[in-house]
Coordinates of C-alpha atoms and ligand atoms in Angstrom, one line a residue:
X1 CA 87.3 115.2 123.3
X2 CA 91.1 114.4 122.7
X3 CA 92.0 117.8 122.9
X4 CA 93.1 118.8 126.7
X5 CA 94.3 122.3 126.4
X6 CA 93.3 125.5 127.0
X7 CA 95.7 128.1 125.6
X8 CA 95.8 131.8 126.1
X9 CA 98.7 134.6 125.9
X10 CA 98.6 137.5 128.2
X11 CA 100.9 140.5 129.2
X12 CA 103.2 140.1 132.5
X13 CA 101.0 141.3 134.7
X14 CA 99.1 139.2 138.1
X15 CA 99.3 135.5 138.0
X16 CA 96.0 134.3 137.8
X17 CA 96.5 130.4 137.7
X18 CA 97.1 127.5 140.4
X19 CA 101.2 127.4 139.3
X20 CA 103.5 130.0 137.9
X21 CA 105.8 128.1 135.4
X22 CA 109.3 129.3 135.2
X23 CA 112.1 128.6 133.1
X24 CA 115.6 128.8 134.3
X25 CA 119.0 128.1 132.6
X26 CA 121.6 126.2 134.5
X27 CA 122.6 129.8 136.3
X28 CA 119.4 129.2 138.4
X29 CA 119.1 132.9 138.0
X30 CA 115.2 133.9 138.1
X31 CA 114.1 136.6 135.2
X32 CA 113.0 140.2 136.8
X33 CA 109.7 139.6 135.4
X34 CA 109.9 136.5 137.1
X35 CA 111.2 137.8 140.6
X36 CA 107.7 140.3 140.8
X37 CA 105.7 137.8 139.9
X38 CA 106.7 135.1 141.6
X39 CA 107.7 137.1 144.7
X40 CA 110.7 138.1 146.2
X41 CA 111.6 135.0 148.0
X42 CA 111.2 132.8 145.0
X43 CA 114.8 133.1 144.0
X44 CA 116.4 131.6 147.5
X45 CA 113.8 129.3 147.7
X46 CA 114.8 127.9 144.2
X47 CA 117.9 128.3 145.4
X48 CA 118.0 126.1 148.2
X49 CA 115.3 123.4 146.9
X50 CA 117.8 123.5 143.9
X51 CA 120.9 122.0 145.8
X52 CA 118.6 119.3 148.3
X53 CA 117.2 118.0 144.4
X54 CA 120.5 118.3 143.0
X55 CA 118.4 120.5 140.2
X56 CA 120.9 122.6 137.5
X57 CA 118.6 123.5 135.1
X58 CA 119.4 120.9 132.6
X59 CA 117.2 121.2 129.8
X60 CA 113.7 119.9 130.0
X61 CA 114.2 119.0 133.9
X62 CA 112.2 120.3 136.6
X63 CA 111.6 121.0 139.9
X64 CA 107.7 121.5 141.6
X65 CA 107.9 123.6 144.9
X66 CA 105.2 125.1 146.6
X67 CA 104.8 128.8 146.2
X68 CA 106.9 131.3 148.6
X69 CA 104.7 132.6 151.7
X70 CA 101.9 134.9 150.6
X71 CA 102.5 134.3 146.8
X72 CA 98.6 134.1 145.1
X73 CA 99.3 130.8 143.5
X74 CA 99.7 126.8 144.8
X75 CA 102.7 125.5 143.2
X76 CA 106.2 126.9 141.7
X77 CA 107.3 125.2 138.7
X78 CA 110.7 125.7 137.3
X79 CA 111.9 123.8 134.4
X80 CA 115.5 123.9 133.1
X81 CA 117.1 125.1 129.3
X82 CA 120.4 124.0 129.6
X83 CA 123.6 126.6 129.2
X84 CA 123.1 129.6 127.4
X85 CA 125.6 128.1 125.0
X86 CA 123.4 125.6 123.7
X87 CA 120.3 127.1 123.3
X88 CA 120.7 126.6 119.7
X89 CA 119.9 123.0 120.5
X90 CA 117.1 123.3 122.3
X91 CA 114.2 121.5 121.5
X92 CA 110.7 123.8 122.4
X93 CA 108.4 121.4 121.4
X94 CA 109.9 119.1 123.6
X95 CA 110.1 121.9 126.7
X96 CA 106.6 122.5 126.2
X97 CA 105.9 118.5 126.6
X98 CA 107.9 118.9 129.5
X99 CA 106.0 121.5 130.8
X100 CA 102.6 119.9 130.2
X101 CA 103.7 116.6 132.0
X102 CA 105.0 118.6 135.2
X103 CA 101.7 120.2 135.4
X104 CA 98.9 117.5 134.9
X105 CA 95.6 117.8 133.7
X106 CA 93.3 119.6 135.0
X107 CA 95.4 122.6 136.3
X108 CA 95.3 126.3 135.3
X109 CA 99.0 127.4 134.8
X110 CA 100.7 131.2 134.0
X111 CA 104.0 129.9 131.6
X112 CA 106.5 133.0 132.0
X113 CA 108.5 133.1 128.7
X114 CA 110.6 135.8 130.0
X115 CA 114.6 134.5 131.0
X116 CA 117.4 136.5 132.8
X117 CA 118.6 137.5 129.3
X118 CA 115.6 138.9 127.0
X119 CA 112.5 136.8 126.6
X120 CA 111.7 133.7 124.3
X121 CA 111.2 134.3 120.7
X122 CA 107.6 134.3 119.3
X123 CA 108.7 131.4 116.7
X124 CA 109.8 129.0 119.6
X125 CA 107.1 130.3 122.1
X126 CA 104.8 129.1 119.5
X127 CA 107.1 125.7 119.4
X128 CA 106.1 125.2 122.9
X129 CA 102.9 125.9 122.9
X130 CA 102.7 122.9 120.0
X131 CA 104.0 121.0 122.8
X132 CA 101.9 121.6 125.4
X133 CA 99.0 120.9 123.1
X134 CA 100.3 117.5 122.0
X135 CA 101.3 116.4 125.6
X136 CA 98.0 117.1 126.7
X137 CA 96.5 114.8 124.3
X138 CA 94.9 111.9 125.2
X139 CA 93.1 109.2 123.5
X140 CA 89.7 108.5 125.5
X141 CA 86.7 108.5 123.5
X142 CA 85.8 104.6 124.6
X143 CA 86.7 104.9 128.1
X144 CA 83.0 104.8 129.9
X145 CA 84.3 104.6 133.6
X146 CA 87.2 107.0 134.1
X147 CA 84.6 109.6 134.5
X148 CA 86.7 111.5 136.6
X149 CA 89.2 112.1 133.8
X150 CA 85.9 113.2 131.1
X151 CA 84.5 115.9 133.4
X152 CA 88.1 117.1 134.8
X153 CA 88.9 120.8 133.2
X154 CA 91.7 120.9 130.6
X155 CA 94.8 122.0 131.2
X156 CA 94.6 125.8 131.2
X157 CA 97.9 127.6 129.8
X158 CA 98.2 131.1 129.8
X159 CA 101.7 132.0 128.6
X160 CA 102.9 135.3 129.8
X161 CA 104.9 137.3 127.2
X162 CA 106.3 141.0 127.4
X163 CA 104.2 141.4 124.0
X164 CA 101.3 139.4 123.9
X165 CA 100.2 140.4 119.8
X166 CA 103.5 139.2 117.9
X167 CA 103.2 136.0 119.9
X168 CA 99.6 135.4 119.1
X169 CA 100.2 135.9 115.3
X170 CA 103.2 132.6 115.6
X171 CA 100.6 130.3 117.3
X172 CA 98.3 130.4 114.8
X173 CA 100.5 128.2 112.2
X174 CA 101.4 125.9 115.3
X175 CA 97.6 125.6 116.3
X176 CA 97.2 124.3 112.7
X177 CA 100.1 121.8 113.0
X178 CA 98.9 120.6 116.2
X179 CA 95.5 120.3 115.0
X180 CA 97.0 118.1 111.8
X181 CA 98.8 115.5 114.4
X182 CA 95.8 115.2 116.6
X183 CA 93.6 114.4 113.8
X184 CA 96.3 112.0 112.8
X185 CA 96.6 110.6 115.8
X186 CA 92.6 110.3 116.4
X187 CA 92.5 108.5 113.3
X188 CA 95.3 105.9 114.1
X189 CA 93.8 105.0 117.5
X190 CA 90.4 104.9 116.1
X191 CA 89.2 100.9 116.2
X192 CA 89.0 99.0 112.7
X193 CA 85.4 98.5 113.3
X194 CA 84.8 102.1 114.1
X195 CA 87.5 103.8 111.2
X196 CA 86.5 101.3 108.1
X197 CA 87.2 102.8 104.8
X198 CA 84.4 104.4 103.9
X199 CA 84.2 106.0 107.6
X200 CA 88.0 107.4 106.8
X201 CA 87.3 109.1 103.8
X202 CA 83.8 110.7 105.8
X203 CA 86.1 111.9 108.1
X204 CA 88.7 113.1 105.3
X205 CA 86.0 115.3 103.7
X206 CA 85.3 117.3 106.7
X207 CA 88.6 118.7 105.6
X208 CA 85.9 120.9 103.1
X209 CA 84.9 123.2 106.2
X210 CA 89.0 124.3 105.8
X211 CA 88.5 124.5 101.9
X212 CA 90.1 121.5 101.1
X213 CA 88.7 119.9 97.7
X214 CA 87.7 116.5 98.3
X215 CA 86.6 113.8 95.8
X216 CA 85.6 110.4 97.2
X217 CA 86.5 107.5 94.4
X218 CA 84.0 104.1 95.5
X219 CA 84.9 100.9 93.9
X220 CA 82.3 101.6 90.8
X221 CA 84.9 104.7 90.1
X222 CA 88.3 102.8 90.9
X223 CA 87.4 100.0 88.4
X224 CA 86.8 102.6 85.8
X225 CA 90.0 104.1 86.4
X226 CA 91.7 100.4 86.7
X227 CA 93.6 100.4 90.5
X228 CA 92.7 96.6 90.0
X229 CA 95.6 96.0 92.1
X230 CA 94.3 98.2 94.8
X231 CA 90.8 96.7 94.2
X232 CA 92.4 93.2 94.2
X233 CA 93.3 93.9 98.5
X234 CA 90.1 94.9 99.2
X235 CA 87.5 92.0 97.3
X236 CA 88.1 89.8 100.7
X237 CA 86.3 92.6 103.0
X238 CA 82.5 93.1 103.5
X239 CA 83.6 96.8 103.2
X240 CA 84.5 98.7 100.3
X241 CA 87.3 100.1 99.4
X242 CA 87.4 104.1 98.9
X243 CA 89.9 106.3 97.2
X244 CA 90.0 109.6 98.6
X245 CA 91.9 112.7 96.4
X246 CA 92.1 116.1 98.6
X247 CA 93.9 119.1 97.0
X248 CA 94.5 122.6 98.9
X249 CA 94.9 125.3 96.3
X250 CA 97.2 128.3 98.4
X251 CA 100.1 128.5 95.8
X252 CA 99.6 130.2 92.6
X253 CA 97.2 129.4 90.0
X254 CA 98.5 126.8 88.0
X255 CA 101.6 126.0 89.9
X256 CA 102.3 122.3 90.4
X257 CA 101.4 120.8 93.3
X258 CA 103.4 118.9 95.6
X259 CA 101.5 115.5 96.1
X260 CA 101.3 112.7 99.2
X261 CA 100.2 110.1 99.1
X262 CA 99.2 107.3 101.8
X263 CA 98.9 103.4 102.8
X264 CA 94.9 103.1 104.2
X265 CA 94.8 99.9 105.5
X266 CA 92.0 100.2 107.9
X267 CA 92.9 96.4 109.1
X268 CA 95.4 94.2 107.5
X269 CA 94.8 90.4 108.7
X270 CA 97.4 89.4 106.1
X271 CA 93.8 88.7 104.0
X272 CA 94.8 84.2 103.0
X273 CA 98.3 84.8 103.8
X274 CA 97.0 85.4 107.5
X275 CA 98.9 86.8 110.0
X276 CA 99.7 85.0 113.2
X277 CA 97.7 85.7 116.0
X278 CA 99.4 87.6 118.9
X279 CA 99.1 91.6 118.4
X280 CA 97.3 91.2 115.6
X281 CA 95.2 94.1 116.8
X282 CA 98.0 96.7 116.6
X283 CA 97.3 96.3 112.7
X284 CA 94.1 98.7 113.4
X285 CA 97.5 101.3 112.6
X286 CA 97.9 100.0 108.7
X287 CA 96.6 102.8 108.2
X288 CA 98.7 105.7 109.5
X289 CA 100.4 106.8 106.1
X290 CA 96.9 108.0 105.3
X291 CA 95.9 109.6 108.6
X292 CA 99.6 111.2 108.2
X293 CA 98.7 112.6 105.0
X294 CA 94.7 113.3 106.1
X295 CA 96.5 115.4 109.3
X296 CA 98.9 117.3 107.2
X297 CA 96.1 118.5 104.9
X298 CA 94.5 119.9 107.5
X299 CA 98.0 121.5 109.1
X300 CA 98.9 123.0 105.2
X301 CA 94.8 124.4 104.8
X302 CA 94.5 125.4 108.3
X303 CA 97.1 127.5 108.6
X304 CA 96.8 128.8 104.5
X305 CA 100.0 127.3 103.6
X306 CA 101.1 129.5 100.6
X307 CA 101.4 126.1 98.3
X308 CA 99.4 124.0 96.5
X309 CA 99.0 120.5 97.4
X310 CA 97.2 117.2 96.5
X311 CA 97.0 114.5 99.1
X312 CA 96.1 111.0 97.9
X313 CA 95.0 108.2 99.9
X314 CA 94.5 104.2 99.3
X315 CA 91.9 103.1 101.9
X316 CA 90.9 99.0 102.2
X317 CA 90.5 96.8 104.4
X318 CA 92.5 93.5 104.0
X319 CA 90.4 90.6 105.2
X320 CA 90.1 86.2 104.5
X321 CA 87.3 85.6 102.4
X322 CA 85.5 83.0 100.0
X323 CA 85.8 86.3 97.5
X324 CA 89.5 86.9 98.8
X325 CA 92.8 87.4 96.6
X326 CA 95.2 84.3 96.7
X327 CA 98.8 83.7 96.0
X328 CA 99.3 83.1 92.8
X329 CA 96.3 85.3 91.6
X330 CA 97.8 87.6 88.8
X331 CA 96.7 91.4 88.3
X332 CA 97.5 94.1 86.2
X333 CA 98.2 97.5 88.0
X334 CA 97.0 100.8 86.8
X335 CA 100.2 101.6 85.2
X336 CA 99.0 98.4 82.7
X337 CA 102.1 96.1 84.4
X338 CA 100.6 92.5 85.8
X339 CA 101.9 91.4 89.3
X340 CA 102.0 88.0 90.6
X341 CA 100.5 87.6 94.3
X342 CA 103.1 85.9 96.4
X343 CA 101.9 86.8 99.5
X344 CA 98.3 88.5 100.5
X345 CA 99.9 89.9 103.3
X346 CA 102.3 92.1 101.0
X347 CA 99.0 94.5 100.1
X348 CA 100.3 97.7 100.9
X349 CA 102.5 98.2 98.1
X350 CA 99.7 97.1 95.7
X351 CA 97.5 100.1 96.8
X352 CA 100.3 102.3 96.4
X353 CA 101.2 101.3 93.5
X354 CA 97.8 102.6 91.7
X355 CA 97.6 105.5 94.3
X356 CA 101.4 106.7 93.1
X357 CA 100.5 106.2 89.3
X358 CA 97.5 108.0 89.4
X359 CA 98.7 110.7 91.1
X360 CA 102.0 111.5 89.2
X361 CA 99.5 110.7 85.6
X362 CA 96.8 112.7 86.9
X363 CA 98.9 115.7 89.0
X364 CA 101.9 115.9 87.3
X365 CA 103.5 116.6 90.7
X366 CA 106.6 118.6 91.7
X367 CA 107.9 115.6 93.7
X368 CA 105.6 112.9 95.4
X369 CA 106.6 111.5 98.9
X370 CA 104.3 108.4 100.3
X371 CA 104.2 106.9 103.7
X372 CA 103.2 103.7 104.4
X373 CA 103.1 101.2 107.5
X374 CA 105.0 98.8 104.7
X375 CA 107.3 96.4 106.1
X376 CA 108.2 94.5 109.3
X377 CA 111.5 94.6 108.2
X378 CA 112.0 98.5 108.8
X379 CA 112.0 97.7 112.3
X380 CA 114.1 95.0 112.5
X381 CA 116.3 97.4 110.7
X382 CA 116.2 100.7 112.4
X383 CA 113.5 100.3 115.1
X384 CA 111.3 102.8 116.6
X385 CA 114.1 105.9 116.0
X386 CA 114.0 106.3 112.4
X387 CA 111.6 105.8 109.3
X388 CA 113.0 104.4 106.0
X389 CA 113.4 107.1 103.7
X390 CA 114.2 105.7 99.8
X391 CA 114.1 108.1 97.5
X392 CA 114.9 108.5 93.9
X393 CA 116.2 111.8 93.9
X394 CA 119.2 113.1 96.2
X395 CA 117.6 116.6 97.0
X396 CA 114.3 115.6 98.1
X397 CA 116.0 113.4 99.9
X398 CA 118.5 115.5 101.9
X399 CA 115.2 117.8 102.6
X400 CA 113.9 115.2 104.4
X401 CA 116.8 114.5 106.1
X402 CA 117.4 118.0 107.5
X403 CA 113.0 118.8 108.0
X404 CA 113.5 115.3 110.1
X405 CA 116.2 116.5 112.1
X406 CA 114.4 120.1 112.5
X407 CA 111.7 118.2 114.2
X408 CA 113.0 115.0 115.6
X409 CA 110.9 113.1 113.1
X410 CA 113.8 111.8 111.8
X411 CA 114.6 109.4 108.9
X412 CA 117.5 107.2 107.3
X413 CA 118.4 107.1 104.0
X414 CA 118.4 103.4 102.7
X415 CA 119.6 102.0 99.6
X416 CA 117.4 101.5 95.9
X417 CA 119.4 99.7 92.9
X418 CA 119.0 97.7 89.9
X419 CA 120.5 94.0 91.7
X420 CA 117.2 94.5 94.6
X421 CA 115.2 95.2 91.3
X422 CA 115.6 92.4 90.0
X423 CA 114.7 90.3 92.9
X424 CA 110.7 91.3 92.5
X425 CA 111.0 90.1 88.7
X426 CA 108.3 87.3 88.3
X427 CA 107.9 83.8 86.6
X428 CA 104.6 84.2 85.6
X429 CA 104.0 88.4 85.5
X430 CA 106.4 91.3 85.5
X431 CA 106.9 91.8 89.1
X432 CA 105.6 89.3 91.9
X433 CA 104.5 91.5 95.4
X434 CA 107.0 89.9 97.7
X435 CA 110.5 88.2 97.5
X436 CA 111.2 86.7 100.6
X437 CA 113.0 88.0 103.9
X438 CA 116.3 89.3 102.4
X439 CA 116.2 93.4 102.1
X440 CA 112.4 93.0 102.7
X441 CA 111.7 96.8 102.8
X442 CA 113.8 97.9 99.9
X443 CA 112.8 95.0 97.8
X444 CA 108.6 97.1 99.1
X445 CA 110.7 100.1 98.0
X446 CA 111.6 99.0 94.5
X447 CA 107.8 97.5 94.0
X448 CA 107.2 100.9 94.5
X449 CA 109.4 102.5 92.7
X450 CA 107.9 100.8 89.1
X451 CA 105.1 102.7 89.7
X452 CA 106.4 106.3 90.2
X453 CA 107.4 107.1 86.5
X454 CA 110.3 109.5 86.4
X455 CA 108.7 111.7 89.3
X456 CA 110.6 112.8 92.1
X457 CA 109.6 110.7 94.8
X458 CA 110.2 109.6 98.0
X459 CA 108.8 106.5 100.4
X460 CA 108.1 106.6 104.4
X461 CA 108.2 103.1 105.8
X462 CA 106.6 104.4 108.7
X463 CA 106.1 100.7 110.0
X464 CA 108.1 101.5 113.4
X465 CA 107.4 104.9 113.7
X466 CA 103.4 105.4 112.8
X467 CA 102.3 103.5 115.7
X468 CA 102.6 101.5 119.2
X469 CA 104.3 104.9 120.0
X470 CA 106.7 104.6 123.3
X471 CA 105.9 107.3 125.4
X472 CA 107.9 110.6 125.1
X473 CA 108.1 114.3 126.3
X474 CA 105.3 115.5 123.3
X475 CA 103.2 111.7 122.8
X476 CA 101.5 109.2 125.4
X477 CA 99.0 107.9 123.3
X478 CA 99.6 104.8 120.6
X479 CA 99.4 107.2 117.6
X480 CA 101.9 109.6 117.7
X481 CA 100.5 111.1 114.5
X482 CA 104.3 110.3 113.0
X483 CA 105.0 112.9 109.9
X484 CA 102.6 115.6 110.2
X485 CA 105.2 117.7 111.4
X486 CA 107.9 116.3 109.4
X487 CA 106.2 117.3 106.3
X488 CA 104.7 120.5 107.4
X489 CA 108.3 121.2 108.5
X490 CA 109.5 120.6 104.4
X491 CA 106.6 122.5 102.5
X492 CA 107.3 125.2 104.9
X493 CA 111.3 125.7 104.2
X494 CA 111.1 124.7 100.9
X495 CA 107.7 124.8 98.4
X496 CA 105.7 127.6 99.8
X497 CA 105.4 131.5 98.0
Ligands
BES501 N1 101.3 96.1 107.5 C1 102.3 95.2 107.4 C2 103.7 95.7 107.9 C3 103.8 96.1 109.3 C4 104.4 95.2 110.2 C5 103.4 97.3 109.8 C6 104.5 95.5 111.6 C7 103.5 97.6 111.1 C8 104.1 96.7 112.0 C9 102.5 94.8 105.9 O1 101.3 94.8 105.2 C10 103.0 93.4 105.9 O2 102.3 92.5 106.3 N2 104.2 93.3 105.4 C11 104.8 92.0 105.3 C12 105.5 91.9 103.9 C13 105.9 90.5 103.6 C14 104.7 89.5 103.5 C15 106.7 90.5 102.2 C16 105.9 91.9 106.4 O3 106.5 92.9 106.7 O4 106.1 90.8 106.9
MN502 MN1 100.3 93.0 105.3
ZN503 ZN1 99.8 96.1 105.8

């Protein structure tokens, strides 16, 4: 339903589609493959369209022109990649959304991957194809009158390579990924009265069909094990809460597994501490740490990432009730530590914080990274660009950094210490769940932190990243599945084999 491509790869041969796709540095100079497929007065037609646009073939710019006389396709499409000198720079996934929003739904397409110099590699031709697929998603499933748009064809892709078999081998791992973000994004746009938590973790264990493990923790399980803070968010909601613990064996037997872990908040009204109002309805996305960490399970199996990983996700729904939490309730954590509720509407942390110490007690992880829709403050502080990463450990750290920069999911390093410790220390319990407006996300970030143990570990406020996505080259829709990619990217370079 949300997914609007059709992708195939194909020698140079005929084009067969309604446009022929070419891409062009800022020389303007058409491949040879190009020039007999596109025909032989393609390259002074580009030529002169070129100077009336004022088209150079900067990157991810394009020009749409219709095909030279007699050519056996409708439209020309040329799109630029910049000066030879930068094509280190160059962003594929970000071409390929290019690509996918110059052609439009519906249209069948021949992508020539062939340039004056050589030909694309398979490893970025895969890139783009990752983009096209994510471009072309759209998020549609309760749309009953833009029938046109249901029974329109996908767009159909062929991409045109000198050797079609090492290129299809490459776009099997990016199918994976791009199926990971789509399910992530399907799950973030999904409606609270649709994606409760019990409906999340159904959809979570149809990860099994990819060999995923998955064990579904209800509330009689989670009050055995004692996430009584987790619990505590939940008791407001005519829905129960859910645990869900997924675990992809691919690394060695026995190996430690990297863990994830993720905020599930299927709605957050604040619970008695209730929010205002206006846009409260964006807060159907409390929950896209979990779909982050649901998605890259699904990348990591799908594509049989060579590692073994455990993804671990808090799911409740935080609602007003007669049987609600209020400030000033006290409760003790899994770790055994008792918190004093300040402010109902601080409830993320308290699910992480029995999600995190279960999973470094029960996993004994390699390092532990959560992402969580946790704070306002995070983008007051660095808006839509960046998440927060905190981290207690410099190299985990830096490997986010770089895999963020690799993708252009891209984080900032902000600051943990003993003085924004203290400032969660409670009258009444050990720590208290909120502490006012000053350094509000690392002040989240050092609840946190008291409930990771000496584990490496990392925290995503993905609060302005995870959703009400601005549009871009690779994401129109209001879940940009933030981190699947990210994360994919940082098992890849540095855990798997
Ligand atoms: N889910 C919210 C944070 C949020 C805000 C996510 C905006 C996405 C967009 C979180 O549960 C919350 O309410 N945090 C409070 C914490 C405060 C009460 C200490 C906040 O940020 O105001
Ligand atoms: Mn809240
Ligand atoms: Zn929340």
């Amino acid at each position: 339903m949300s997914q609007r491509l059709k992708l195939e790869v194909k020698a140079l041969n005929a084009v067969e589609g309604q446009d022929l796709v070419i891409l062009v540095s800022d020389k303007l100079t058409l491949a040879a493959a190009a020039e007999s497929l596109a025909g032989e007065s393609a390259q002074a037609l580009l030529t002169r369209a070129a100077a009336a646009e004022r088209f150079k073939g900067k990157a991810y710019a394009g020009l749409t022109l219709p095909s030279p006389q007699g050519a056996p396709y409708e439209r020309l499409i040329v799109v630029g990649i910049g000066a030879d000198a930068d094509r280190a720079d160059l962003d594929f996934v970000k071409l390929g959304g290019a690509v996918a929003g110059r052609l439009g739904a519906g249209r069948s397409a021949e992508v020539l991957l062939a340039l004056p110099k050589g030909e694309i590699a398979p490893a970025q031709a895969a890139d783009l194809a990752l983009g096209l697929k994510l471009r072309a998603y759209v998020f549609d499933r309760y749309k009953t009158k833009s029938k046109e748009k249901d029974e329109a064809e996908p767009l159909a892709v062929t991409l045109k390579a000198a050797d079609p078999s090492a290129l299809k081998k490459a776009l099997k791992a990016a199918d994976a990924v791009a199926a990971g973000v789509v399910l992530a994004r399907n799950l973030v746009n999904e409606p609270p009265n649709v994606l409760y938590p019990e409906e999340f973790a159904d959809r979570a264990a149809k990860l099994k069909k990819l060999d995923v493990e998955i064990e579904i923790l209800d509330e009689a399980d989670l009050k055995k094990i004692g996430m009584r803070a987790l619990l505590g968010v939940g008791q407001g909601s005519r829905r129960e809460s859910r645990v869900v613990v997924m675990r992809w064996n691919g690394g060695k037997a026995g190996e430690q597994p990297v863990a994830f872990v993720g905020k599930g908040v299927t709605f957050d009204t604040g619970g008695i501490s209730l929010k205002p109002g206006a846009g409260m309805e964006d807060m159907k996305g409390d929950m896209a740490g979990a779909a982050c960490v649901t998605g890259l399970m699904h990348a990591l199996a799908a594509r049989k990432a060579k590692v073994n990983a455990v993804g671990v996700i808090g799911l409740v729904e935080n609602m007003p009730d007669g049987n609600a939490q209020r400030p000033g309730d006290i409760v003790t954590s899994l770790s055994g530590q008792t918190i004093e509720i300040i402010n109902t509407d601080a409830e993320g942390r308290l699910v992480l914080a029995d999600a995190l110490w279960y999973t470094q007690e029960r996993f004994k992880p390699r390092f532990m990274i959560n992402l969580a829709t946790l704070t306002g403050a995070i983008l007051v502080a660095l808006g839509q660009e960046n998440a927060g990463l905190f981290s207690n450990n410099d190299e985990l750290a830096e490997r986010l950094g770089a895999a963020g920069r690799a993708t252009g999911e891209t984080v900032w390093r902000m600051p943990l210490g003993k003085a924004y410790d203290k400032m969660i220390d409670s009258k009444f319990a050990d720590m208290k769940n909120s502490a006012g407006r000053h350094a509000g996300s690392i002040t989240a970030a050092q609840f946190l932190q008291r409930h990771v143990n000496d584990t490496p570990w990392a925290h995503l406020d993905i609060a302005g990243t995870g959703m009400a996505a601005s549009n871009s080259e690779i994401n129109r829709s209001w879940g940009p599945g933030w981190g699947v990619r990210l994360l994919d990217r940082l098992v890849a370079e540095h855990y798997e084999g």
